[in-house]
Coordinates of C-alpha atoms in Angstrom, one line a residue:
X1 CA -23.7 11.2 38.7
X2 CA -25.6 13.9 41.2
X3 CA -28.8 15.4 39.1
X4 CA -30.3 18.3 40.8
X5 CA -34.0 18.6 42.3
X6 CA -34.3 20.9 38.5
X7 CA -33.2 18.4 36.2
X8 CA -35.3 15.3 38.6
X9 CA -38.7 17.6 37.6
X10 CA -37.6 18.4 33.9
X11 CA -37.0 15.2 32.7
X12 CA -40.7 13.3 34.3
X13 CA -38.2 11.3 37.4
X14 CA -40.0 13.2 39.9
X15 CA -43.2 14.9 40.1
X16 CA -44.6 17.5 43.7
X17 CA -46.8 15.2 45.4
X18 CA -49.3 16.2 48.7
X19 CA -47.7 14.3 51.6
X20 CA -48.4 14.1 55.2
X21 CA -46.1 13.1 58.5
X22 CA -47.7 9.7 58.9
X23 CA -47.3 9.4 55.1
X24 CA -43.5 10.3 55.6
X25 CA -43.2 8.0 59.0
X26 CA -45.5 5.3 57.0
X27 CA -42.9 4.7 54.3
X28 CA -40.0 5.2 57.2
X29 CA -41.1 2.5 58.9
X30 CA -41.1 0.3 56.0
X31 CA -37.1 0.6 56.4
X32 CA -37.0 0.3 59.7
X33 CA -38.8 -2.8 59.0
X34 CA -36.7 -4.5 56.2
X35 CA -33.1 -3.7 58.3
X36 CA -34.3 -6.7 60.4
X37 CA -35.8 -8.6 57.8
X38 CA -32.6 -8.3 55.8
X39 CA -30.6 -9.5 59.2
X40 CA -33.0 -12.7 59.3
X41 CA -32.5 -13.7 55.3
X42 CA -28.9 -13.4 55.8
X43 CA -29.0 -15.8 58.8
X44 CA -30.9 -18.4 57.2
X45 CA -28.4 -18.4 53.9
X46 CA -31.0 -16.5 51.8
X47 CA -28.1 -13.9 50.7
X48 CA -30.0 -12.7 47.2
X49 CA -32.8 -11.9 49.4
X50 CA -31.0 -10.3 52.4
X51 CA -29.4 -7.8 49.9
X52 CA -32.6 -7.2 48.1
X53 CA -34.5 -6.2 51.3
X54 CA -31.4 -4.2 52.7
X55 CA -31.8 -2.3 49.5
X56 CA -35.6 -1.8 49.8
X57 CA -34.9 -0.5 53.2
X58 CA -32.7 2.2 52.1
X59 CA -35.3 2.9 48.6
X60 CA -37.8 3.6 51.4
X61 CA -35.9 5.6 53.7
X62 CA -35.1 7.4 50.3
X63 CA -38.6 7.6 49.6
X64 CA -39.8 9.1 52.8
X65 CA -37.0 11.8 52.6
X66 CA -38.4 12.6 49.5
X67 CA -42.1 12.6 50.7
X68 CA -41.0 14.5 53.3
X69 CA -40.1 17.6 50.9
X70 CA -43.2 16.9 49.1
X71 CA -42.4 15.0 46.3
X72 CA -42.5 11.2 44.6
X73 CA -40.3 9.1 42.2
X74 CA -42.2 8.4 38.7
X75 CA -41.4 7.2 35.5
X76 CA -39.7 4.1 34.5
X77 CA -36.3 4.7 36.1
X78 CA -38.2 5.0 39.7
X79 CA -35.3 4.3 41.9
X80 CA -32.8 5.7 39.8
X81 CA -35.1 8.7 40.9
X82 CA -34.8 8.3 44.3
X83 CA -30.9 7.4 44.6
X84 CA -30.0 11.4 42.7
X85 CA -32.6 12.6 45.2
X86 CA -31.1 11.5 48.1
X87 CA -27.2 12.3 46.2
X88 CA -28.6 15.8 45.0
X89 CA -30.7 16.8 48.1
X90 CA -28.5 15.1 51.2
X91 CA -25.1 14.4 50.2
X92 CA -23.9 16.1 52.7
X93 CA -26.4 14.4 55.6
X94 CA -25.5 11.2 54.7
X95 CA -22.6 9.0 54.7
X96 CA -20.9 9.3 51.6
X97 CA -20.0 5.3 51.6
X98 CA -24.0 4.3 52.3
X99 CA -24.7 6.5 49.3
X100 CA -22.2 4.7 47.3
X101 CA -23.2 1.2 48.3
X102 CA -27.3 2.4 47.6
X103 CA -26.5 3.3 43.7
X104 CA -24.5 -0.2 43.6
X105 CA -26.8 -2.1 44.8
X106 CA -29.2 -0.5 42.8
X107 CA -27.9 -2.4 39.9
X108 CA -26.7 -5.4 41.6
X109 CA -30.1 -5.7 43.0
X110 CA -31.7 -5.5 39.3
X111 CA -29.1 -8.6 38.2
X112 CA -29.3 -10.6 41.5
X113 CA -33.4 -10.7 41.1
X114 CA -33.7 -10.6 37.4
X115 CA -30.5 -12.3 35.4
X116 CA -28.1 -14.1 38.1
X117 CA -29.8 -15.3 41.0
X118 CA -26.9 -16.6 43.9
X119 CA -24.6 -14.7 43.2
X120 CA -24.5 -12.4 46.3
X121 CA -21.8 -13.4 48.9
X122 CA -22.8 -13.6 52.6
X123 CA -20.1 -10.9 52.9
X124 CA -21.8 -8.8 50.1
X125 CA -24.8 -8.6 52.1
X126 CA -23.6 -7.9 55.3
X127 CA -21.8 -5.0 53.7
X128 CA -24.7 -3.8 52.1
X129 CA -26.9 -4.4 55.4
X130 CA -24.7 -2.3 57.3
X131 CA -24.7 0.5 55.2
X132 CA -28.1 0.1 55.1
X133 CA -28.2 0.6 58.8
X134 CA -26.6 3.6 58.4
X135 CA -28.5 5.2 55.4
X136 CA -31.5 4.2 57.6
X137 CA -30.2 6.4 60.5
X138 CA -29.0 9.0 59.2
X139 CA -32.1 9.5 57.2
X140 CA -34.1 9.1 60.7
X141 CA -31.8 12.0 62.0
X142 CA -32.7 14.3 59.4
X143 CA -36.7 13.2 59.6
X144 CA -36.4 13.4 63.5
X145 CA -38.7 10.5 63.7

């Protein structure tokens, strides 16, 4: 599914906000931090947390993109709104595989955190981390940070 900006606004998944360059940069810094933390968790054998934190890196990078355009996610599906915003607005600038992994990991993370602990392998966590790095790198170029 790819939702355009108008649909996200009509469906009340996002709203316009006033944001500063500092807001964008501060949010993006969380994404960069989380890449390193996810690697640390993987090295310690905490695969579930490595995946969760790598996902959060993508989420925060996506939020930084939204803020840079004057939007934020709202409602019950905030994470989905970020994924759909990035897909709809930046699919030509973010690697397709990273976008796919972002959305897939959004679903997996929910299960890993709330339903089935211990279901993430080290190779799966590493794949998510690698894609998160590519995603964050692409967002950094877009934002020119």
